[in-house]
């Protein structure tokens, strides 16, 4: 892709997201979503093949449907209240339709089917943008209108998303699909706490984006897309593979790693609000995510584990060779 065109596409995507996050007018929010959607389509089809075309088509149709629901909910609310303000979402039907539109853009269950299919069909760099940057605009709107939304509907969607994120990733061998189902599960955790403490949702989002960027960056360095290729890279790039596995366990919420902190705080906050049953079910479903991350770690480290007699000096050389490139990631992990 031409660098100038690539820069213009990134700028349009950035401006669309900023327009959504800074607007208090529903029409400007819809315009920002449309800018964002149309800008990311060329990024999804950077490599021209039928799989990327299919993934971009699925993404476009899903996001266009969500935008249609959003503008329809906005119109119903306009007829009911007479204004375009975001904080005047008083009509129950408009509120429910707005919830469906935003959760469809996020990929929450039961509107999650496009997330693994689109993520699997696009390059790793595009998948990184899809699972991180594209979550900011819908979550910012949900953060602003969370007091006006049906908390029971959000809780049901959150619980379904955590369950789907755990069950869906159990039998996957493709790293992009695993990350997609992990994204669905993490979005469920964020929506679950939205009704009680929206600020804690921002903490969870920050940790999720940080860990996802780290994993995708290391997968791009490794040029790894499957569990098999990740296991073969253990001998070639041991430090990179080790950091990938540690970050995956952190994504699963294994203590004392960083990913455990937001889950613990969310459970604690829900227990304070006397929502014991929901928090218990979420904790049990989180074990599914931890299981398939542990399975990746076990299979990858067991498949081609080096013998001790002839690899000590080789490992020292490889570690020293990779340390200059891995230093920024190690610094991020220790923050």
Short mmCIF file of C-alpha atoms in Angstrom, two decimals:
data_model
loop_
_atom_site.label_atom_id
_atom_site.label_comp_id
_atom_site.label_asym_id
_atom_site.label_seq_id
_atom_site.Cartn_x
_atom_site.Cartn_y
_atom_site.Cartn_z
CA UNK A 1 0.00 0.00 0.00
CA UNK A 2 1.18 3.50 -0.83
CA UNK A 3 2.56 5.13 2.36
CA UNK A 4 0.65 8.36 1.75
CA UNK A 5 -2.64 6.52 1.26
CA UNK A 6 -1.90 4.39 4.32
CA UNK A 7 -1.27 7.55 6.37
CA UNK A 8 -4.53 9.13 5.15
CA UNK A 9 -6.48 5.98 6.05
CA UNK A 10 -4.99 5.92 9.56
CA UNK A 11 -5.73 9.64 9.97
CA UNK A 12 -9.36 9.14 8.90
CA UNK A 13 -9.76 6.24 11.31
CA UNK A 14 -8.23 8.29 14.13
CA UNK A 15 -10.46 11.30 13.39
CA UNK A 16 -13.57 9.10 13.26
CA UNK A 17 -12.83 7.62 16.68
CA UNK A 18 -12.04 11.03 18.16
CA UNK A 19 -15.27 12.44 16.72
CA UNK A 20 -17.27 9.69 18.44
CA UNK A 21 -15.46 10.11 21.77
CA UNK A 22 -15.80 13.91 21.89
CA UNK A 23 -19.33 14.37 20.53
CA UNK A 24 -22.50 14.98 22.51
CA UNK A 25 -24.71 14.91 19.38
CA UNK A 26 -26.05 11.61 18.05
CA UNK A 27 -25.63 12.54 14.39
CA UNK A 28 -21.94 13.36 14.90
CA UNK A 29 -21.52 10.05 16.74
CA UNK A 30 -23.05 8.19 13.79
CA UNK A 31 -20.83 10.12 11.37
CA UNK A 32 -17.73 9.18 13.38
CA UNK A 33 -18.71 5.50 13.34
CA UNK A 34 -19.15 5.62 9.56
CA UNK A 35 -15.77 7.30 9.06
CA UNK A 36 -14.15 4.68 11.25
CA UNK A 37 -15.82 1.77 9.45
CA UNK A 38 -15.02 2.97 5.93
CA UNK A 39 -11.40 3.75 6.86
CA UNK A 40 -10.61 0.31 8.25
CA UNK A 41 -11.93 -1.66 5.24
CA UNK A 42 -8.76 -1.02 3.14
CA UNK A 43 -6.62 -2.04 6.13
CA UNK A 44 -8.45 -5.37 6.32
CA UNK A 45 -7.74 -6.06 2.65
CA UNK A 46 -4.05 -5.11 2.61
CA UNK A 47 -3.19 -8.56 1.26
CA UNK A 48 -5.43 -9.18 -1.75
CA UNK A 49 -6.88 -12.68 -1.53
CA UNK A 50 -10.38 -14.19 -1.23
CA UNK A 51 -10.11 -14.65 2.55
CA UNK A 52 -9.44 -10.98 3.29
CA UNK A 53 -12.20 -9.96 0.87
CA UNK A 54 -14.65 -12.27 2.63
CA UNK A 55 -13.58 -10.99 6.06
CA UNK A 56 -13.92 -7.34 4.97
CA UNK A 57 -17.36 -8.04 3.50
CA UNK A 58 -18.56 -9.69 6.73
CA UNK A 59 -17.20 -6.79 8.76
CA UNK A 60 -18.84 -4.20 6.49
CA UNK A 61 -22.27 -5.89 6.55
CA UNK A 62 -22.22 -6.29 10.34
CA UNK A 63 -21.08 -2.74 11.02
CA UNK A 64 -23.53 -1.32 8.49
CA UNK A 65 -26.38 -3.17 10.22
CA UNK A 66 -25.24 -1.81 13.59
CA UNK A 67 -25.06 1.73 12.16
CA UNK A 68 -28.58 1.33 10.77
CA UNK A 69 -29.86 0.30 14.21
CA UNK A 70 -28.01 3.21 15.80
CA UNK A 71 -29.49 5.85 13.50
CA UNK A 72 -32.95 4.23 13.86
CA UNK A 73 -32.68 4.36 17.67
CA UNK A 74 -31.52 7.97 17.40
CA UNK A 75 -34.52 8.86 15.20
CA UNK A 76 -36.98 7.20 17.61
CA UNK A 77 -35.40 9.05 20.53
CA UNK A 78 -35.57 12.32 18.53
CA UNK A 79 -39.30 11.87 17.90
CA UNK A 80 -39.84 11.10 21.60
CA UNK A 81 -37.65 13.79 23.23
CA UNK A 82 -37.16 16.37 20.47
CA UNK A 83 -33.37 16.68 20.79
CA UNK A 84 -30.16 14.99 19.60
CA UNK A 85 -28.30 15.01 22.92
CA UNK A 86 -26.58 11.79 23.97
CA UNK A 87 -27.64 12.22 27.60
CA UNK A 88 -31.36 12.42 26.71
CA UNK A 89 -31.89 8.75 25.87
CA UNK A 90 -35.23 8.42 27.65
CA UNK A 91 -37.22 6.13 25.35
CA UNK A 92 -37.00 2.43 26.40
CA UNK A 93 -37.21 1.15 22.81
CA UNK A 94 -34.50 3.56 21.66
CA UNK A 95 -32.33 2.54 24.62
CA UNK A 96 -32.69 -1.19 23.81
CA UNK A 97 -31.94 -0.62 20.11
CA UNK A 98 -28.94 1.52 20.98
CA UNK A 99 -27.64 -1.25 23.26
CA UNK A 100 -27.98 -3.79 20.43
CA UNK A 101 -26.24 -1.48 17.96
CA UNK A 102 -23.25 -0.77 20.21
CA UNK A 103 -22.86 -4.38 21.33
CA UNK A 104 -22.98 -5.48 17.70
CA UNK A 105 -20.13 -3.09 16.94
CA UNK A 106 -18.20 -4.45 19.92
CA UNK A 107 -18.84 -8.09 19.06
CA UNK A 108 -20.64 -9.03 22.27
CA UNK A 109 -22.76 -12.18 22.40
CA UNK A 110 -25.22 -12.90 20.78
CA UNK A 111 -23.79 -10.65 18.04
CA UNK A 112 -20.30 -12.14 18.28
CA UNK A 113 -20.23 -14.45 15.24
CA UNK A 114 -18.37 -12.03 12.99
CA UNK A 115 -15.42 -11.47 15.36
CA UNK A 116 -13.53 -14.79 15.02
CA UNK A 117 -14.29 -15.11 11.30
CA UNK A 118 -13.10 -11.60 10.44
CA UNK A 119 -10.03 -11.81 12.70
CA UNK A 120 -9.00 -15.14 11.17
CA UNK A 121 -9.24 -13.84 7.60
CA UNK A 122 -7.09 -10.71 7.96
CA UNK A 123 -3.35 -10.10 8.62
CA UNK A 124 -2.02 -9.90 12.18
CA UNK A 125 -1.47 -6.13 11.97
CA UNK A 126 -5.07 -5.55 10.90
CA UNK A 127 -6.28 -7.93 13.60
CA UNK A 128 -4.40 -5.86 16.18
CA UNK A 129 -6.26 -2.71 15.09
CA UNK A 130 -9.59 -4.55 14.95
CA UNK A 131 -9.31 -5.95 18.50
CA UNK A 132 -7.91 -2.81 20.16
CA UNK A 133 -8.55 0.55 18.46
CA UNK A 134 -11.98 -0.40 17.11
CA UNK A 135 -13.25 -1.08 20.64
CA UNK A 136 -12.62 2.48 21.85
CA UNK A 137 -15.50 4.29 20.11
CA UNK A 138 -18.38 1.95 21.12
CA UNK A 139 -17.06 1.62 24.68
CA UNK A 140 -16.81 5.40 25.04
CA UNK A 141 -20.49 5.78 24.11
CA UNK A 142 -21.48 2.96 26.48
CA UNK A 143 -19.44 4.67 29.21
CA UNK A 144 -21.35 7.93 28.70
CA UNK A 145 -24.87 6.49 28.50
CA UNK A 146 -24.45 3.63 31.00
CA UNK A 147 -26.82 5.23 33.60
CA UNK A 148 -29.57 5.40 30.95
CA UNK A 149 -29.37 1.79 29.76
CA UNK A 150 -31.10 -1.39 30.90
CA UNK A 151 -28.65 -2.97 33.34
CA UNK A 152 -30.36 -6.39 33.17
CA UNK A 153 -29.92 -6.56 29.39
CA UNK A 154 -26.26 -5.58 29.74
CA UNK A 155 -25.72 -8.25 32.41
CA UNK A 156 -27.25 -10.98 30.25
CA UNK A 157 -25.08 -9.99 27.28
CA UNK A 158 -21.99 -9.81 29.50
CA UNK A 159 -22.59 -13.28 30.94
CA UNK A 160 -23.20 -14.77 27.49
CA UNK A 161 -20.04 -13.11 26.15
CA UNK A 162 -17.87 -14.49 28.96
CA UNK A 163 -19.34 -17.97 28.36
CA UNK A 164 -18.87 -17.78 24.57
CA UNK A 165 -15.34 -16.39 24.97
CA UNK A 166 -14.44 -19.39 27.11
CA UNK A 167 -16.23 -22.19 25.26
CA UNK A 168 -15.37 -20.91 21.79
CA UNK A 169 -11.64 -20.91 22.36
CA UNK A 170 -11.37 -24.41 23.81
CA UNK A 171 -10.85 -26.33 20.56
CA UNK A 172 -9.04 -23.64 18.55
CA UNK A 173 -5.54 -24.02 17.14
CA UNK A 174 -5.38 -20.71 15.24
CA UNK A 175 -3.86 -17.90 17.32
CA UNK A 176 -6.02 -15.21 15.71
CA UNK A 177 -9.24 -17.04 16.56
CA UNK A 178 -8.00 -17.60 20.11
CA UNK A 179 -7.35 -13.87 20.46
CA UNK A 180 -10.79 -13.11 18.98
CA UNK A 181 -12.60 -15.32 21.51
CA UNK A 182 -10.44 -13.82 24.25
CA UNK A 183 -11.58 -10.37 23.10
CA UNK A 184 -15.23 -11.46 23.35
CA UNK A 185 -14.65 -12.68 26.90
CA UNK A 186 -12.85 -9.52 27.97
CA UNK A 187 -15.60 -7.34 26.51
CA UNK A 188 -18.05 -9.32 28.62
CA UNK A 189 -16.08 -8.52 31.78
CA UNK A 190 -16.04 -4.82 30.88
CA UNK A 191 -19.78 -4.67 30.21
CA UNK A 192 -20.53 -6.58 33.43
CA UNK A 193 -18.91 -3.90 35.60
CA UNK A 194 -20.26 -1.01 33.52
CA UNK A 195 -23.48 -0.72 35.53
CA UNK A 196 -21.66 -0.63 38.89
CA UNK A 197 -18.37 1.18 38.31
CA UNK A 198 -17.70 2.57 34.80
CA UNK A 199 -14.21 3.76 35.82
CA UNK A 200 -13.18 0.17 36.54
CA UNK A 201 -14.21 -0.68 32.99
CA UNK A 202 -11.59 1.80 31.77
CA UNK A 203 -8.93 0.07 33.90
CA UNK A 204 -9.89 -3.29 32.39
CA UNK A 205 -9.81 -1.78 28.90
CA UNK A 206 -6.35 -0.33 29.49
CA UNK A 207 -4.96 -3.67 30.68
CA UNK A 208 -6.65 -5.56 27.83
CA UNK A 209 -5.27 -3.24 25.14
CA UNK A 210 -1.76 -3.34 26.65
CA UNK A 211 -1.67 -7.15 26.75
CA UNK A 212 -3.26 -7.55 23.30
CA UNK A 213 -0.77 -5.17 21.68
CA UNK A 214 2.12 -7.06 23.31
CA UNK A 215 0.88 -10.49 22.15
CA UNK A 216 0.12 -9.39 18.59
CA UNK A 217 3.48 -7.60 18.30
CA UNK A 218 5.33 -10.72 19.42
CA UNK A 219 3.28 -12.90 17.06
CA UNK A 220 4.24 -10.58 14.20
CA UNK A 221 7.90 -10.77 15.22
CA UNK A 222 7.61 -14.57 15.30
CA UNK A 223 5.43 -14.65 12.15
CA UNK A 224 3.26 -17.12 14.06
CA UNK A 225 -0.42 -17.79 13.38
CA UNK A 226 -0.94 -21.31 14.73
CA UNK A 227 -0.12 -23.22 17.91
CA UNK A 228 2.10 -25.56 15.87
CA UNK A 229 4.27 -22.78 14.49
CA UNK A 230 4.44 -21.24 17.97
CA UNK A 231 5.75 -24.52 19.37
CA UNK A 232 8.37 -24.73 16.60
CA UNK A 233 9.56 -21.20 17.35
CA UNK A 234 10.52 -22.20 20.91
CA UNK A 235 13.99 -23.34 19.80
CA UNK A 236 14.47 -20.48 17.36
CA UNK A 237 13.29 -17.53 19.49
CA UNK A 238 13.07 -18.74 23.10
CA UNK A 239 12.74 -15.35 24.78
CA UNK A 240 9.96 -14.20 22.44
CA UNK A 241 8.07 -17.47 22.88
CA UNK A 242 8.43 -17.29 26.66
CA UNK A 243 7.03 -13.74 26.81
CA UNK A 244 4.09 -14.74 24.55
CA UNK A 245 3.20 -17.59 26.88
CA UNK A 246 3.50 -15.42 30.01
CA UNK A 247 1.27 -12.75 28.43
CA UNK A 248 -1.29 -15.38 27.47
CA UNK A 249 -1.44 -16.66 31.03
CA UNK A 250 -1.87 -13.05 32.12
CA UNK A 251 -4.76 -12.65 29.65
CA UNK A 252 -6.35 -15.69 31.25
CA UNK A 253 -6.19 -14.04 34.67
CA UNK A 254 -3.65 -16.27 36.39
CA UNK A 255 -2.37 -14.73 39.64
CA UNK A 256 0.01 -13.07 40.36
CA UNK A 257 0.22 -11.80 36.74
CA UNK A 258 -1.17 -8.42 35.73
CA UNK A 259 -4.31 -9.77 34.03
CA UNK A 260 -5.56 -11.10 37.38
CA UNK A 261 -5.89 -7.60 38.87
CA UNK A 262 -8.88 -6.25 36.83
CA UNK A 263 -10.82 -9.51 37.22
CA UNK A 264 -10.23 -9.51 40.97
CA UNK A 265 -11.32 -5.86 41.29
CA UNK A 266 -14.45 -6.49 39.19
CA UNK A 267 -15.43 -9.49 41.31
CA UNK A 268 -14.78 -7.49 44.49
CA UNK A 269 -16.92 -4.58 43.25
CA UNK A 270 -19.80 -6.87 42.28
CA UNK A 271 -19.65 -8.59 45.68
CA UNK A 272 -19.89 -5.19 47.37
CA UNK A 273 -23.08 -4.55 45.38
CA UNK A 274 -24.58 -7.88 46.58
CA UNK A 275 -24.35 -9.49 43.15
CA UNK A 276 -22.86 -12.72 44.47
CA UNK A 277 -24.45 -15.22 42.05
CA UNK A 278 -23.38 -13.31 38.94
CA UNK A 279 -19.83 -12.87 40.19
CA UNK A 280 -19.59 -16.59 41.07
CA UNK A 281 -20.74 -17.63 37.59
CA UNK A 282 -18.29 -15.20 35.99
CA UNK A 283 -15.44 -16.60 38.08
CA UNK A 284 -16.27 -20.16 37.05
CA UNK A 285 -16.52 -19.19 33.37
CA UNK A 286 -13.16 -17.41 33.59
CA UNK A 287 -11.60 -20.82 34.27
CA UNK A 288 -12.45 -21.79 30.69
CA UNK A 289 -10.28 -18.97 29.35
CA UNK A 290 -7.50 -19.89 31.73
CA UNK A 291 -7.76 -23.54 30.64
CA UNK A 292 -7.15 -22.95 26.92
CA UNK A 293 -4.36 -20.48 27.64
CA UNK A 294 -2.74 -23.05 29.92
CA UNK A 295 -3.19 -25.66 27.20
CA UNK A 296 -1.34 -23.43 24.72
CA UNK A 297 1.46 -22.94 27.22
CA UNK A 298 1.69 -26.65 27.98
CA UNK A 299 1.63 -27.85 24.36
CA UNK A 300 4.03 -25.17 23.15
CA UNK A 301 6.64 -25.67 25.87
CA UNK A 302 6.37 -29.48 25.80
CA UNK A 303 6.53 -30.07 22.05
CA UNK A 304 10.11 -29.05 21.37
CA UNK A 305 11.68 -28.53 24.78
CA UNK A 306 15.48 -28.51 24.31
CA UNK A 307 17.67 -31.05 26.04
CA UNK A 308 20.03 -29.76 28.70
CA UNK A 309 23.28 -31.24 27.44
CA UNK A 310 23.88 -29.19 24.30
CA UNK A 311 21.71 -26.09 24.43
CA UNK A 312 22.88 -24.03 27.39
CA UNK A 313 25.32 -21.90 25.40
CA UNK A 314 22.94 -21.73 22.42
CA UNK A 315 20.17 -20.35 24.65
CA UNK A 316 22.53 -17.79 26.17
CA UNK A 317 23.48 -16.61 22.70
CA UNK A 318 19.86 -16.40 21.52
CA UNK A 319 18.76 -14.54 24.64
CA UNK A 320 21.55 -12.01 24.29
CA UNK A 321 20.74 -11.57 20.61
CA UNK A 322 17.06 -10.88 21.28
CA UNK A 323 17.38 -8.71 24.38
CA UNK A 324 17.85 -5.39 22.51
CA UNK A 325 14.60 -6.00 20.61
CA UNK A 326 12.65 -7.30 23.59
CA UNK A 327 13.72 -4.57 26.05
CA UNK A 328 10.71 -2.24 25.42
CA UNK A 329 8.27 -5.12 25.88
CA UNK A 330 9.97 -6.25 29.08
CA UNK A 331 9.76 -2.67 30.41
CA UNK A 332 6.02 -2.56 29.62
CA UNK A 333 5.45 -5.86 31.42
CA UNK A 334 7.15 -4.60 34.56
CA UNK A 335 5.15 -1.36 34.78
#
